[in-house]
CSV table of C-alpha atoms in Angstrom, one decimal:
chain,number,residue,atom,x,y,z
A,14,MET,CA,30.8,1.5,7.4
A,15,PRO,CA,30.7,4.3,4.8
A,16,GLU,CA,27.4,6.0,4.0
A,17,GLN,CA,25.8,4.6,0.8
A,18,SER,CA,26.4,7.1,-2.1
A,19,TYR,CA,23.8,5.8,-4.4
A,20,ALA,CA,20.0,5.0,-4.3
A,21,SER,CA,18.7,1.5,-4.0
A,22,VAL,CA,15.5,-0.5,-3.5
A,23,ALA,CA,15.6,-1.1,0.3
A,24,SER,CA,12.5,-3.3,0.4
A,25,ILE,CA,9.5,-4.3,-1.6
A,26,TYR,CA,5.9,-4.8,-0.4
A,27,ARG,CA,2.6,-5.7,-1.8
A,28,TYR,CA,-0.9,-5.5,-0.2
A,29,PRO,CA,-3.1,-8.3,-1.6
A,30,VAL,CA,-6.2,-7.1,0.3
A,31,LYS,CA,-6.8,-3.4,0.7
A,32,GLY,CA,-6.3,-2.4,4.3
A,33,LEU,CA,-4.7,-5.6,5.5
A,34,THR,CA,-1.2,-6.8,6.1
A,35,PRO,CA,1.8,-5.8,3.9
A,36,GLU,CA,3.7,-8.7,2.5
A,37,PRO,CA,7.5,-8.3,1.9
A,38,LEU,CA,8.9,-9.6,-1.4
A,39,GLU,CA,12.6,-10.3,-2.2
A,40,GLN,CA,11.9,-9.6,-5.8
A,41,VAL,CA,9.0,-8.9,-8.2
A,42,THR,CA,8.3,-8.8,-11.9
A,43,LEU,CA,6.7,-5.6,-13.1
A,44,LYS,CA,4.7,-5.2,-16.3
A,45,PRO,CA,4.1,-2.0,-18.2
A,46,GLY,CA,1.0,-0.1,-17.0
A,47,GLN,CA,0.4,-2.4,-14.1
A,48,THR,CA,0.7,-2.4,-10.3
A,49,LEU,CA,2.8,-5.0,-8.5
A,50,PRO,CA,1.2,-8.4,-9.1
A,51,ALA,CA,-1.8,-9.0,-6.8
A,52,ASP,CA,-1.3,-5.6,-5.2
A,53,ARG,CA,-4.7,-4.4,-3.8
A,54,ARG,CA,-6.3,-7.3,-5.8
A,55,TYR,CA,-9.1,-7.6,-3.3
A,56,ALA,CA,-11.0,-5.1,-1.1
A,57,ILE,CA,-13.7,-5.5,1.5
A,58,GLU,CA,-16.8,-3.5,0.5
A,59,ASN,CA,-18.3,-1.6,3.3
A,60,GLY,CA,-21.9,-1.6,2.2
A,61,PRO,CA,-23.2,-1.9,-1.4
A,62,ILE,CA,-21.4,0.4,-3.9
A,63,GLY,CA,-22.5,-1.2,-7.2
A,64,PHE,CA,-19.1,-2.7,-8.1
A,65,ASP,CA,-19.4,-4.7,-11.3
A,66,PRO,CA,-16.5,-7.3,-11.7
A,67,ALA,CA,-17.4,-7.6,-15.4
A,68,ALA,CA,-16.7,-3.8,-15.9
A,69,PRO,CA,-14.6,-2.8,-12.9
A,70,GLN,CA,-14.3,0.9,-12.1
A,71,TYR,CA,-12.4,3.0,-9.6
A,72,PHE,CA,-14.1,3.7,-6.3
A,73,PRO,CA,-12.7,6.0,-3.5
A,74,LYS,CA,-11.2,4.2,-0.5
A,75,THR,CA,-14.0,5.4,1.7
A,76,GLN,CA,-16.2,2.7,0.1
A,77,PHE,CA,-14.2,0.0,1.7
A,78,LEU,CA,-12.9,-1.1,5.1
A,79,MET,CA,-9.6,0.8,5.3
A,80,LEU,CA,-7.2,2.1,7.9
A,81,MET,CA,-8.2,5.8,7.6
A,82,ARG,CA,-11.4,4.9,9.5
A,83,ASN,CA,-11.0,1.3,10.5
A,84,GLU,CA,-7.7,1.2,12.4
A,85,ARG,CA,-8.5,-2.1,14.0
A,86,LEU,CA,-7.6,-3.7,10.7
A,87,ALA,CA,-3.9,-3.1,11.6
A,88,ALA,CA,-4.2,-5.5,14.5
A,89,LEU,CA,-5.0,-8.4,12.1
A,90,ARG,CA,-2.2,-10.4,10.5
A,91,SER,CA,-3.1,-11.7,7.1
A,92,HIS,CA,-1.3,-13.7,4.4
A,93,TYR,CA,-2.3,-14.4,0.8
A,94,ASP,CA,-1.1,-17.5,-1.1
A,95,ASP,CA,-1.0,-16.9,-4.8
A,96,ALA,CA,-1.1,-20.6,-5.8
A,97,SER,CA,-4.2,-21.5,-3.8
A,98,HIS,CA,-5.7,-18.0,-3.6
A,99,THR,CA,-6.0,-18.6,0.1
A,100,LEU,CA,-6.3,-15.7,2.5
A,101,THR,CA,-5.4,-16.5,6.1
A,102,ILE,CA,-6.3,-14.0,8.9
A,103,ARG,CA,-4.9,-14.2,12.4
A,104,GLN,CA,-6.4,-12.3,15.3
A,105,ASP,CA,-4.7,-12.2,18.7
A,106,ASN,CA,-2.1,-14.7,17.5
A,107,VAL,CA,-4.9,-17.2,16.6
A,108,GLU,CA,-6.0,-18.2,13.2
A,109,ALA,CA,-9.5,-16.7,12.8
A,110,ALA,CA,-10.2,-17.3,9.1
A,111,ARG,CA,-8.8,-19.2,6.1
A,112,ALA,CA,-10.5,-19.4,2.8
A,113,ASP,CA,-10.0,-19.5,-1.0
A,114,LEU,CA,-10.9,-16.0,-2.3
A,115,GLN,CA,-11.6,-17.3,-5.8
A,116,THR,CA,-14.6,-19.3,-4.6
A,117,ALA,CA,-18.0,-18.0,-3.5
A,118,GLU,CA,-17.8,-20.2,-0.4
A,119,GLY,CA,-14.4,-18.9,0.5
A,120,ARG,CA,-15.4,-15.3,0.1
A,121,ALA,CA,-18.4,-15.9,2.2
A,122,GLU,CA,-16.2,-17.2,5.1
A,123,ILE,CA,-14.1,-14.0,5.0
A,124,GLU,CA,-17.2,-11.9,4.8
A,125,ALA,CA,-18.6,-13.6,7.8
A,126,PHE,CA,-15.4,-12.9,9.8
A,127,PHE,CA,-15.7,-9.1,9.0
A,128,ALA,CA,-19.4,-9.1,9.7
A,129,ALA,CA,-18.8,-10.6,13.1
A,130,ASN,CA,-15.8,-8.5,14.1
A,131,PHE,CA,-16.5,-5.1,12.5
A,132,ALA,CA,-20.2,-4.9,12.9
A,133,ALA,CA,-20.2,-1.5,14.5
A,134,GLU,CA,-18.1,-0.1,11.6
A,135,LEU,CA,-20.2,-1.5,8.7
A,136,ARG,CA,-22.7,0.4,6.6
A,137,GLY,CA,-24.0,-2.8,5.1
A,138,PRO,CA,-23.0,-6.5,4.6
A,139,PRO,CA,-19.2,-6.7,3.9
A,140,ARG,CA,-18.3,-8.2,0.6
A,141,VAL,CA,-15.0,-9.4,-0.8
A,142,LEU,CA,-14.5,-7.7,-4.2
A,143,PHE,CA,-12.2,-8.5,-7.0
A,144,ALA,CA,-12.0,-8.5,-10.8
A,145,ASP,CA,-9.4,-9.9,-13.1
A,146,GLY,CA,-6.7,-7.2,-13.8
A,147,HIS,CA,-8.2,-4.7,-11.4
A,148,SER,CA,-6.5,-3.0,-8.5
A,149,PHE,CA,-8.3,-1.3,-5.6
A,150,SER,CA,-5.7,1.4,-5.4
A,151,ASP,CA,-6.3,4.8,-3.8
A,152,VAL,CA,-6.0,6.4,-7.3
A,153,PRO,CA,-7.6,5.5,-10.6
A,154,ARG,CA,-4.4,4.9,-12.5
A,155,LYS,CA,-2.3,1.7,-12.0
A,156,VAL,CA,0.8,2.8,-10.2
A,157,VAL,CA,3.7,1.7,-7.9
A,158,SER,CA,4.0,3.8,-4.8
A,159,ILE,CA,7.5,4.8,-3.7
A,160,ILE,CA,8.6,5.9,-0.2
A,161,ASN,CA,11.9,7.7,0.4
A,162,LEU,CA,13.2,6.4,3.7
A,163,ALA,CA,15.2,9.6,4.3
A,164,SER,CA,12.0,11.6,4.1
A,165,VAL,CA,10.5,9.4,6.8
A,166,LYS,CA,13.6,10.0,8.9
A,167,ASP,CA,13.3,13.7,8.4
A,168,LEU,CA,9.6,13.6,9.4
A,169,GLU,CA,10.6,11.9,12.6
A,170,LYS,CA,12.3,15.1,13.7
A,171,ALA,CA,9.0,17.0,13.4
A,172,VAL,CA,7.0,14.2,15.1
A,173,GLY,CA,9.5,13.8,17.9
A,174,GLN,CA,9.5,10.0,17.8
A,175,PRO,CA,10.1,7.1,15.4
A,176,VAL,CA,7.8,6.8,12.4
A,177,HIS,CA,7.4,3.3,10.9
A,178,PRO,CA,7.8,3.5,7.1
A,179,LEU,CA,5.0,1.0,6.8
A,180,ARG,CA,2.5,3.7,8.0
A,181,PHE,CA,2.7,4.9,4.4
A,182,ARG,CA,1.9,1.5,2.8
A,183,GLY,CA,4.3,1.9,-0.1
A,184,ASN,CA,5.4,-0.7,-2.6
A,185,LEU,CA,9.1,0.3,-2.9
A,186,HIS,CA,11.2,1.8,0.0
A,187,VAL,CA,14.2,3.7,-1.4
A,188,ALA,CA,17.4,4.2,0.5
A,189,GLY,CA,20.1,6.7,-0.6
A,190,TRP,CA,18.1,9.7,-1.8
A,191,PRO,CA,18.2,12.9,0.2
A,192,ALA,CA,15.1,13.7,2.2
A,193,TRP,CA,12.2,14.9,0.0
A,194,HIS,CA,14.3,14.3,-3.2
A,195,GLU,CA,11.4,12.2,-4.6
A,196,PHE,CA,9.4,15.4,-5.2
A,197,GLU,CA,12.1,16.6,-7.6
A,198,LEU,CA,11.6,13.5,-9.7
A,199,ILE,CA,8.1,14.2,-11.0
A,200,ASP,CA,8.0,13.3,-14.8
A,201,ARG,CA,11.5,11.8,-14.5
A,202,THR,CA,12.3,8.1,-15.3
A,203,LEU,CA,13.8,5.7,-12.8
A,204,ALA,CA,16.0,2.9,-14.1
A,205,ILE,CA,16.2,-0.3,-12.0
A,206,GLY,CA,18.1,-2.7,-14.1
A,207,SER,CA,16.2,-3.0,-17.3
A,208,THR,CA,13.0,-1.8,-15.7
A,209,ARG,CA,11.8,1.8,-16.2
A,210,LEU,CA,9.3,3.6,-14.0
A,211,LYS,CA,8.1,7.2,-14.6
A,212,VAL,CA,7.3,9.2,-11.5
A,213,VAL,CA,3.9,10.8,-12.1
A,214,LYS,CA,2.5,12.2,-8.9
A,215,ARG,CA,3.1,13.1,-5.2
A,216,ILE,CA,1.1,11.2,-2.7
A,217,VAL,CA,-1.1,13.2,-0.4
A,218,ARG,CA,-1.3,11.4,2.9
A,219,CYS,CA,-4.5,10.7,4.8
A,220,ALA,CA,-5.4,9.7,8.4
A,221,ALA,CA,-4.4,6.1,7.7
A,222,THR,CA,-0.8,7.1,8.4
A,223,ASN,CA,-1.8,8.1,11.9
A,224,VAL,CA,-2.2,4.3,12.7
A,225,ASP,CA,0.7,2.4,14.1
A,226,PRO,CA,1.0,-0.7,11.8
A,227,ASP,CA,2.2,-2.9,14.7
A,228,THR,CA,-0.2,-1.9,17.5
A,229,ALA,CA,-3.2,-0.5,15.6
A,230,ALA,CA,-3.1,2.5,17.9
A,231,ARG,CA,-4.1,5.9,16.3
A,232,ASP,CA,-1.2,7.6,18.0
A,233,LEU,CA,0.1,10.3,15.6
A,234,THR,CA,-1.2,13.1,13.4
A,235,ILE,CA,1.0,12.6,10.3
A,236,PRO,CA,-1.0,14.8,7.8
A,237,LYS,CA,-1.3,17.6,10.2
A,238,THR,CA,2.4,17.4,11.1
A,239,LEU,CA,3.4,17.4,7.5
A,240,LEU,CA,1.2,20.4,6.8
A,241,GLN,CA,2.5,22.4,9.8
A,242,THR,CA,6.1,21.5,9.2
A,243,TYR,CA,6.5,21.5,5.4
A,244,GLY,CA,3.4,23.3,4.1
A,245,HIS,CA,2.0,20.2,2.4
A,246,ALA,CA,0.6,16.8,3.4
A,247,ASP,CA,2.7,14.8,0.9
A,248,CYS,CA,5.0,11.9,1.5
A,249,GLY,CA,6.1,9.5,-1.3
A,250,VAL,CA,5.4,9.5,-5.0
A,251,TYR,CA,3.5,7.3,-7.5
A,252,ALA,CA,5.2,5.9,-10.6
A,253,GLU,CA,4.0,4.1,-13.7
A,254,VAL,CA,5.8,1.1,-15.1
A,255,ILE,CA,6.8,2.0,-18.6
A,256,THR,CA,9.2,-0.9,-19.3
A,257,GLY,CA,8.7,-4.2,-17.4
A,258,GLY,CA,11.3,-6.4,-15.8
A,259,THR,CA,12.3,-8.0,-12.5
A,260,ILE,CA,13.5,-5.9,-9.6
A,261,ALA,CA,14.9,-7.1,-6.3
A,262,ALA,CA,15.7,-5.6,-2.9
A,263,GLY,CA,19.2,-4.1,-3.1
A,264,ASP,CA,18.9,-3.2,-6.7
A,265,ARG,CA,20.5,0.2,-7.7
A,266,ILE,CA,18.2,3.0,-8.8
A,267,GLU,CA,19.3,5.5,-11.4
A,268,VAL,CA,17.5,8.6,-12.5
A,269,GLU,CA,17.7,8.9,-16.3
A,270,ALA,CA,18.6,12.2,-17.9
A,271,SER,CA,15.5,14.2,-18.8
């Protein structure tokens, strides 16, 4: 089979609850200035931080349960249903919690699960946070994260073993770009059908990428390897949606002339 000569969307993922399971999507409708729908819509507060859902503000990821420090999250398997707002959590292949995150009673059930199972890692009572239109992203601006699969493949050479792309918890995986080409696209516009995304920032990686998304083992040193091999700790880029539209896995990606 001939090598693909153009770039395309290889896969799409959203993360309804910060730190929990990625959910693959066949297609998604993007809106200007917004994240993927429901991406990081919820977060598990690790001790009181003063979050006000009536006036939501950005907080750094260290204020929540997250993979950088709480790798056992990767051993859970969760699913969020948009229609019912129900989060289901499976632990050791057994359903451990199921609740409607839009009700106080439902959030209390999920909070009780984390209080019982992550007690040693909590700084205070865990609380499910959300606010309409807010995303608990790692950065203050609302963005879509893009991972170049060729860059991950190139990183594998330095690591000396396979590196699962989901370690980087990106929204869009791109096939067809040369390794590290994404860094050349800062301030450039990507066209995916009628949708337009402007690449705005490189993503600096943290210790969350050291955690295997399948086994929850902290088995690699990705930021250190990036720094030692390439002189930076970056992998992937953030982009802002400037023209909305529906994109799907397999869609071609064009870089518009600057």
